[in-house]
Amino acid sequence: MENATRRHFFHHGQIGNEDEKESCHWCQLRSFPTHKTAPITVVNEIDNQTLPQNFRFINGVVLGAGVSAADLSFRSGCSCRQGEDCQYSGCLCLAELDQDETSDDTADDHDGSVAATGTPLTRKKAYAYHMHGSKSFLLRSKLHASKLPLYECHQGCACSSKCPNRVVERGRLVPLQIFRTQDRGWGVRTQESIKKGQFVDRYLGEVITSAEADRRRAASVISRRKDVYLFALDKFTDPQSLDARLKGPPLEVDGEFMSGPTRFINHSCDPNLRIFARVGDHADKHIHDLALFAIRDIQKGEELTFDYVDGASEDFEESGGRIEDMTRCLCGSSKCRRFLW
Ligand SMILES: C[S@@+](CC[C@H](N)C(=O)[O-])C[C@H]1O[C@@H](n2cnc3c(N)ncnc32)[C@H](O)[C@@H]1O
Ligand SMILES: [Zn+2]
Ligand SMILES: [Zn+2]
Ligand SMILES: [Zn+2]
Ligand SMILES: [Zn+2]
Ligand SMILES: [Zn+2]
């Protein structure tokens, strides 16, 4: 790290070295709009390794060949006049929520919003986040263990950017540090405490077609090694769908060569983060976000982890793989499933 930092100060800081800045991790991180409020730092107190040279930090997903966002004419948003309305089932952005799964859990809210706003008691709360008090913007507890998608308001909505249902859209607020672990390469730790239910960051990468993902898996010596960087955007995939983009096979996000800090988060069989599918404009379900939320309180300095297969308990020895090709999981938890792939 020392060398990379020195190089930056003596060369990359000079005006005119734009190409060098493009390929410098330090400059990439400094260019993030969140750099002042929630910086990403990189430290290595273990060995002389620097971050992979063929890796680039990005601040949003990059759409690969054959992948596109929906046409403007298919876009739609809610017409709520104030963000307060975007927590009730009348909001168009929440129209696809399953009412049974999302019925009100006021015992969980303690927010007093009904009396304060004069909102009729009959309106059902339907959105994903707490809105008032100390739990503001935290994922409601009902959702922690669920696999339900999160529907958020977005640029096409009439509500303002301050609408409480735009947690993922507003982006990461937590400063993170990429650090060299003793035994698992790089890892990520938080520089501030994180509350259970708090949004941490999105998993970013290149959004590629399923065919391209298969090509990349095949090009990797052990395809499961590549699998740890590939996440399928399959939350809305349905072979019966009338929308050709949702029939499948789903698009995949490859974070190996371009991503945000989340690409360096290690796996744990008993993690403190979990990935949720988040959709803004419903016309873009095929490229939904992968949003990482804390599923327990996390202390400042603690390493962040998520379960790469989200609890899918495959017995790796019986999965057909060869034991010598497998990577032992070093998560250290008492619930460890022994192999990473
Ligand atoms: C998505 S990357 C995470 C960042 C990685 N540690 C690095 O240095 O780039 C996944 C790789 O990290 C390592 N890794 C992550 N979690 C691990 C775990 N629980 N046990 C052993 N290795 C792990 C494996 O080498 C795996 O291929
Ligand atoms: Zn630089
Ligand atoms: Zn709304
Ligand atoms: Zn809204
Ligand atoms: Zn909306
Ligand atoms: Zn484990």
Coordinates of C-alpha atoms and ligand atoms in Angstrom, one line a residue:
M1 CA 0.0 0.0 0.0
E2 CA 2.8 2.3 0.9
N3 CA 4.2 2.1 -2.6
A4 CA 0.9 2.7 -4.3
T5 CA 0.3 5.7 -2.1
R6 CA 3.7 7.2 -2.8
R7 CA 3.2 6.7 -6.6
H8 CA 0.0 8.6 -6.4
F9 CA 1.4 11.6 -4.6
F10 CA 4.4 11.9 -6.9
H11 CA 2.7 11.3 -10.2
H12 CA -1.1 10.8 -10.2
G13 CA -1.8 14.0 -8.4
Q14 CA -0.3 16.0 -11.2
I15 CA -2.6 17.7 -13.7
G16 CA -2.7 15.8 -17.0
N17 CA -2.2 12.3 -15.8
E18 CA -5.8 11.4 -16.4
D19 CA -5.0 7.9 -17.7
E20 CA -3.0 7.1 -14.6
K21 CA -5.8 8.4 -12.4
E22 CA -8.3 6.2 -14.2
S23 CA -6.3 3.1 -13.3
C24 CA -5.4 4.2 -9.7
H25 CA -7.6 2.7 -7.0
W26 CA -6.9 5.6 -4.7
C27 CA -8.1 8.1 -7.3
Q28 CA -11.1 5.9 -8.2
L29 CA -12.2 5.9 -4.5
R30 CA -11.6 9.6 -4.1
S31 CA -13.8 10.4 -7.1
F32 CA -16.9 8.8 -5.4
P33 CA -19.4 11.5 -4.5
T34 CA -19.5 9.9 -1.0
H35 CA -15.8 10.3 -0.5
K36 CA -16.1 13.1 2.1
T37 CA -19.0 11.7 4.1
A38 CA -18.3 8.0 3.9
P39 CA -14.9 7.3 2.6
I40 CA -13.5 3.9 1.6
T41 CA -10.0 3.3 2.8
V42 CA -7.6 0.5 2.1
V43 CA -5.0 -0.8 4.6
N44 CA -2.6 -3.8 4.6
E45 CA -0.9 -4.5 7.9
I46 CA -0.2 -8.1 7.0
D47 CA 1.9 -8.4 3.8
N48 CA 3.0 -6.4 0.7
Q49 CA 0.0 -7.3 -1.5
T50 CA -1.9 -4.4 -3.2
L51 CA -5.4 -4.7 -4.6
P52 CA -5.6 -6.6 -7.9
Q53 CA -4.3 -4.4 -10.7
N54 CA -7.0 -5.7 -13.1
F55 CA -9.7 -4.5 -10.7
R56 CA -11.5 -1.1 -11.0
F57 CA -13.7 0.6 -8.4
I58 CA -17.0 1.8 -9.9
N59 CA -19.9 3.7 -8.3
G60 CA -22.8 2.1 -10.2
V61 CA -23.5 -1.0 -12.2
V62 CA -22.1 -1.2 -15.7
L63 CA -24.4 -2.7 -18.3
G64 CA -22.5 -5.2 -20.5
A65 CA -23.1 -6.2 -24.1
G66 CA -26.7 -7.1 -24.9
V67 CA -28.1 -5.6 -21.6
S68 CA -30.1 -2.4 -21.5
A69 CA -32.4 -0.5 -19.1
A70 CA -36.0 -0.1 -20.0
D71 CA -37.1 2.4 -22.6
L72 CA -38.3 5.7 -21.2
S73 CA -41.8 5.0 -22.6
F74 CA -42.1 2.0 -20.3
R75 CA -41.1 3.9 -17.1
S76 CA -43.5 4.8 -14.4
G77 CA -43.5 6.0 -10.8
C78 CA -45.9 6.9 -8.1
S79 CA -47.8 10.1 -8.0
C80 CA -47.7 10.6 -4.2
R81 CA -47.5 14.3 -3.3
Q82 CA -45.5 13.7 -0.2
G83 CA -43.1 11.0 0.9
E84 CA -45.3 10.2 3.9
D85 CA -47.8 8.6 1.5
C86 CA -45.1 6.2 0.1
Q87 CA -45.5 3.9 3.1
Y88 CA -49.1 2.9 2.4
S89 CA -50.5 0.5 -0.1
G90 CA -52.0 3.3 -2.3
C91 CA -48.5 4.1 -3.5
L92 CA -48.0 2.8 -7.0
C93 CA -44.4 1.7 -6.2
L94 CA -45.8 -0.7 -3.5
A95 CA -48.6 -2.0 -5.7
E96 CA -47.0 -5.4 -6.2
L97 CA -46.4 -6.2 -2.5
D98 CA -48.2 -9.2 -1.2
Q99 CA -50.6 -7.8 1.4
D100 CA -50.4 -10.9 3.6
E101 CA -46.7 -10.7 3.8
T102 CA -46.6 -7.0 4.5
S103 CA -49.6 -6.3 6.8
D104 CA -48.9 -3.7 9.4
D105 CA -46.7 -4.6 12.3
T106 CA -47.2 -1.5 14.4
A107 CA -45.8 -3.2 17.5
D108 CA -42.6 -3.1 15.5
D109 CA -42.8 0.6 14.7
H110 CA -43.5 2.7 17.8
D111 CA -43.6 5.7 15.6
G112 CA -46.9 7.4 16.4
S113 CA -47.2 8.5 12.8
V114 CA -50.8 7.7 12.6
A115 CA -51.8 10.3 15.2
A116 CA -49.3 12.9 14.1
T117 CA -50.3 12.9 10.5
G118 CA -54.0 12.3 11.0
T119 CA -53.7 9.3 8.7
P120 CA -56.7 7.0 8.8
L121 CA -56.0 3.9 10.8
T122 CA -57.4 1.8 8.0
R123 CA -54.5 2.5 5.7
K124 CA -52.1 -0.5 5.6
K125 CA -48.4 0.1 6.0
A126 CA -46.8 -1.7 3.2
Y127 CA -43.2 -0.5 2.7
A128 CA -39.9 -2.0 3.8
Y129 CA -38.5 0.6 6.2
H130 CA -39.3 2.2 9.5
M131 CA -40.1 5.8 9.1
H132 CA -39.9 7.5 12.4
G133 CA -37.8 7.6 15.6
S134 CA -34.6 5.7 16.3
K135 CA -35.4 3.0 13.8
S136 CA -35.8 5.4 10.8
F137 CA -34.7 3.9 7.5
L138 CA -34.0 0.5 9.1
L139 CA -35.5 -2.5 7.4
R140 CA -38.6 -3.6 9.2
S141 CA -37.9 -6.8 11.2
K142 CA -40.5 -8.8 9.3
L143 CA -38.3 -8.6 6.2
H144 CA -35.0 -9.6 7.8
A145 CA -35.5 -13.3 7.4
S146 CA -37.7 -13.0 4.3
K147 CA -36.7 -13.3 0.7
L148 CA -39.1 -10.6 -0.4
P149 CA -37.9 -8.0 -2.9
L150 CA -37.8 -4.3 -1.7
Y151 CA -39.7 -1.9 -3.8
E152 CA -38.4 1.6 -3.6
C153 CA -39.4 5.0 -5.0
H154 CA -37.1 6.4 -7.6
Q155 CA -36.4 9.2 -10.0
G156 CA -39.6 8.7 -11.9
C157 CA -41.8 9.2 -8.8
A158 CA -43.6 12.5 -7.9
C159 CA -42.3 12.3 -4.2
S160 CA -39.1 14.1 -3.4
S161 CA -35.6 12.6 -3.1
K162 CA -36.2 12.8 0.7
C163 CA -39.0 10.2 0.5
P164 CA -38.3 7.6 3.2
N165 CA -38.8 4.8 0.8
R166 CA -35.5 5.6 -1.1
V167 CA -33.0 4.1 1.3
V168 CA -31.0 2.1 -1.3
E169 CA -31.3 4.9 -3.8
R170 CA -29.7 7.4 -1.4
G171 CA -26.6 5.1 -1.3
R172 CA -24.0 4.0 1.3
L173 CA -23.6 6.2 4.4
V174 CA -21.2 4.0 6.3
P175 CA -17.4 4.5 5.9
L176 CA -15.8 1.2 5.1
Q177 CA -12.3 -0.1 5.2
I178 CA -10.8 -2.8 2.9
F179 CA -8.2 -4.6 4.9
R180 CA -5.9 -7.5 4.5
T181 CA -7.1 -10.5 6.6
Q182 CA -4.7 -13.1 8.1
D183 CA -6.0 -16.0 6.0
R184 CA -8.7 -14.9 3.5
G185 CA -7.0 -12.3 1.3
W186 CA -8.8 -8.9 1.5
G187 CA -11.9 -8.3 3.7
V188 CA -14.1 -5.3 4.6
R189 CA -14.8 -3.9 8.0
T190 CA -17.0 -1.0 9.1
Q191 CA -15.5 2.2 10.5
E192 CA -18.8 3.0 12.3
S193 CA -21.3 0.9 14.2
I194 CA -24.2 -0.4 12.1
K195 CA -27.7 -1.1 13.3
K196 CA -29.6 -4.2 12.6
G197 CA -31.7 -3.5 9.5
Q198 CA -29.4 -0.7 8.3
F199 CA -28.5 -0.5 4.6
V200 CA -24.8 -0.9 4.0
D201 CA -24.1 -0.8 0.2
R202 CA -25.0 -2.4 -3.1
Y203 CA -23.1 -5.3 -4.7
L204 CA -22.0 -3.7 -7.9
G205 CA -20.4 -5.1 -11.1
E206 CA -20.9 -5.6 -14.7
V207 CA -24.4 -6.8 -15.6
I208 CA -24.0 -9.5 -18.2
T209 CA -26.2 -12.0 -20.0
S210 CA -26.5 -15.5 -18.7
A211 CA -24.6 -16.8 -21.8
E212 CA -21.7 -14.4 -21.1
A213 CA -21.7 -15.5 -17.4
D214 CA -21.4 -19.2 -18.6
R215 CA -18.6 -18.2 -20.9
R216 CA -16.8 -16.6 -18.0
R217 CA -17.4 -19.6 -15.7
A218 CA -16.0 -21.9 -18.4
A219 CA -12.9 -19.7 -18.8
S220 CA -12.2 -20.0 -15.1
V221 CA -10.1 -23.1 -14.2
I222 CA -12.6 -24.0 -11.5
S223 CA -16.1 -22.6 -12.4
R224 CA -17.0 -22.4 -8.7
R225 CA -14.1 -20.0 -8.1
K226 CA -15.8 -17.7 -10.6
D227 CA -19.2 -18.3 -8.9
V228 CA -18.3 -16.3 -5.9
Y229 CA -18.2 -13.1 -8.0
L230 CA -21.4 -13.9 -10.0
F231 CA -24.8 -13.1 -8.6
A232 CA -27.9 -13.9 -10.7
L233 CA -30.6 -11.1 -10.9
D234 CA -33.3 -13.8 -10.7
K235 CA -35.7 -12.3 -8.1
F236 CA -38.4 -11.7 -10.7
T237 CA -37.5 -14.5 -13.2
D238 CA -40.5 -16.5 -14.2
P239 CA -40.7 -18.7 -17.2
Q240 CA -44.4 -17.8 -17.5
S241 CA -43.8 -14.1 -17.5
L242 CA -45.2 -12.1 -20.4
D243 CA -42.2 -9.8 -20.2
A244 CA -39.5 -11.5 -22.3
R245 CA -36.8 -10.0 -20.1
L246 CA -38.1 -11.8 -17.1
K247 CA -38.6 -15.3 -18.7
G248 CA -35.0 -16.1 -18.0
P249 CA -32.3 -17.2 -17.8
P250 CA -31.6 -14.2 -15.7
L251 CA -28.9 -11.6 -16.1
E252 CA -25.9 -11.9 -13.7
V253 CA -23.7 -9.3 -12.0
D254 CA -19.9 -10.0 -12.2
G255 CA -18.0 -8.1 -9.6
E256 CA -14.6 -9.7 -10.1
F257 CA -13.0 -7.0 -12.3
M258 CA -15.2 -3.9 -11.5
S259 CA -17.2 -3.3 -8.4
G260 CA -17.5 -1.3 -5.2
P261 CA -16.0 -2.2 -1.8
T262 CA -18.6 -4.9 -1.3
R263 CA -16.7 -7.1 -3.8
F264 CA -14.1 -7.6 -1.1
I265 CA -16.6 -8.8 1.5
N266 CA -15.9 -12.4 2.6
H267 CA -18.3 -15.2 3.1
S268 CA -19.5 -16.4 6.4
C269 CA -21.9 -19.3 7.2
D270 CA -23.2 -17.1 10.0
P271 CA -23.0 -13.6 8.5
N272 CA -23.9 -10.1 9.7
L273 CA -25.2 -8.9 6.3
R274 CA -27.7 -10.3 3.9
I275 CA -28.4 -9.5 0.2
F276 CA -31.9 -8.3 -0.8
A277 CA -33.3 -7.7 -4.3
R278 CA -34.3 -4.0 -4.5
V279 CA -36.2 -2.6 -7.4
G280 CA -36.9 1.0 -8.3
D281 CA -38.7 1.5 -11.6
H282 CA -40.7 -1.6 -12.1
A283 CA -39.7 -1.6 -15.8
D284 CA -36.2 -2.4 -14.7
K285 CA -36.9 -5.5 -12.7
H286 CA -34.5 -7.5 -14.9
I287 CA -31.6 -5.4 -13.6
H288 CA -32.7 -5.1 -10.0
D289 CA -30.2 -4.0 -7.4
L290 CA -28.5 -6.3 -4.9
A291 CA -28.6 -4.5 -1.6
L292 CA -26.7 -5.5 1.5
F293 CA -28.4 -4.9 4.8
A294 CA -27.2 -5.7 8.4
I295 CA -29.1 -8.5 9.9
R296 CA -27.7 -7.9 13.4
D297 CA -26.1 -4.9 15.2
I298 CA -22.5 -4.6 14.1
Q299 CA -19.7 -2.9 16.1
K300 CA -17.3 -0.4 14.7
G301 CA -14.2 -2.2 13.4
E302 CA -16.1 -5.6 12.9
E303 CA -15.6 -7.5 9.7
L304 CA -18.6 -7.5 7.4
T305 CA -19.7 -10.9 5.9
F306 CA -22.6 -12.3 4.0
D307 CA -23.5 -15.8 3.0
Y308 CA -22.5 -16.2 -0.7
V309 CA -25.2 -18.8 -1.2
D310 CA -27.8 -17.3 1.2
G311 CA -28.3 -20.4 3.3
A312 CA -28.6 -22.8 0.4
S313 CA -27.2 -25.8 2.4
E314 CA -25.5 -27.8 -0.3
D315 CA -23.4 -30.7 1.0
F316 CA -20.3 -29.9 -1.0
E317 CA -18.9 -33.4 -0.7
E318 CA -22.0 -34.8 -2.3
S319 CA -22.4 -32.1 -4.9
G320 CA -20.3 -33.9 -7.4
G321 CA -17.3 -31.7 -7.0
R322 CA -13.8 -33.2 -6.3
I323 CA -12.6 -32.7 -2.8
E324 CA -9.2 -31.5 -4.0
D325 CA -10.9 -28.7 -6.0
M326 CA -12.8 -27.4 -3.0
T327 CA -11.9 -24.5 -0.9
R328 CA -12.2 -24.9 2.9
C329 CA -14.4 -22.2 4.5
L330 CA -12.5 -20.2 7.1
C331 CA -15.4 -18.3 8.4
G332 CA -14.8 -19.7 11.9
S333 CA -18.4 -19.8 12.9
S334 CA -19.9 -22.7 14.8
K335 CA -22.4 -23.0 12.0
C336 CA -19.7 -23.4 9.3
R337 CA -20.7 -25.6 6.4
R338 CA -17.0 -26.4 5.9
F339 CA -16.5 -25.6 2.2
L340 CA -16.8 -22.4 0.3
W341 CA -17.3 -24.2 -3.0
Ligands
LIG1 C1 -15.6 -12.2 -3.4 S1 -14.0 -12.5 -2.9 C2 -13.8 -11.7 -1.4 C3 -12.5 -10.9 -1.3 C4 -11.3 -11.8 -1.3 N1 -11.0 -12.2 0.1 C5 -10.1 -11.0 -1.9 O1 -9.0 -11.0 -1.4 O2 -10.3 -10.5 -3.1 C6 -14.1 -14.2 -2.6 C7 -12.8 -14.9 -2.3 O3 -12.4 -14.6 -0.9 C8 -11.9 -15.8 -0.2 N2 -12.9 -16.0 0.8 C9 -14.0 -15.4 1.1 N3 -14.7 -15.9 2.2 C10 -13.9 -16.9 2.6 C11 -14.1 -17.9 3.6 N4 -15.1 -17.8 4.5 N5 -13.2 -18.8 3.8 C12 -12.1 -18.9 2.9 N6 -11.9 -18.0 1.9 C13 -12.8 -17.0 1.7 C14 -11.9 -16.9 -1.3 O4 -10.6 -16.9 -1.8 C15 -12.9 -16.4 -2.3 O5 -12.6 -16.9 -3.6
ZN2 ZN -3.9 8.1 -8.1
ZN3 ZN -45.4 6.8 -3.5
ZN4 ZN -41.8 8.0 -2.5
ZN5 ZN -42.7 6.0 -5.7
ZN6 ZN -18.1 -21.3 7.0

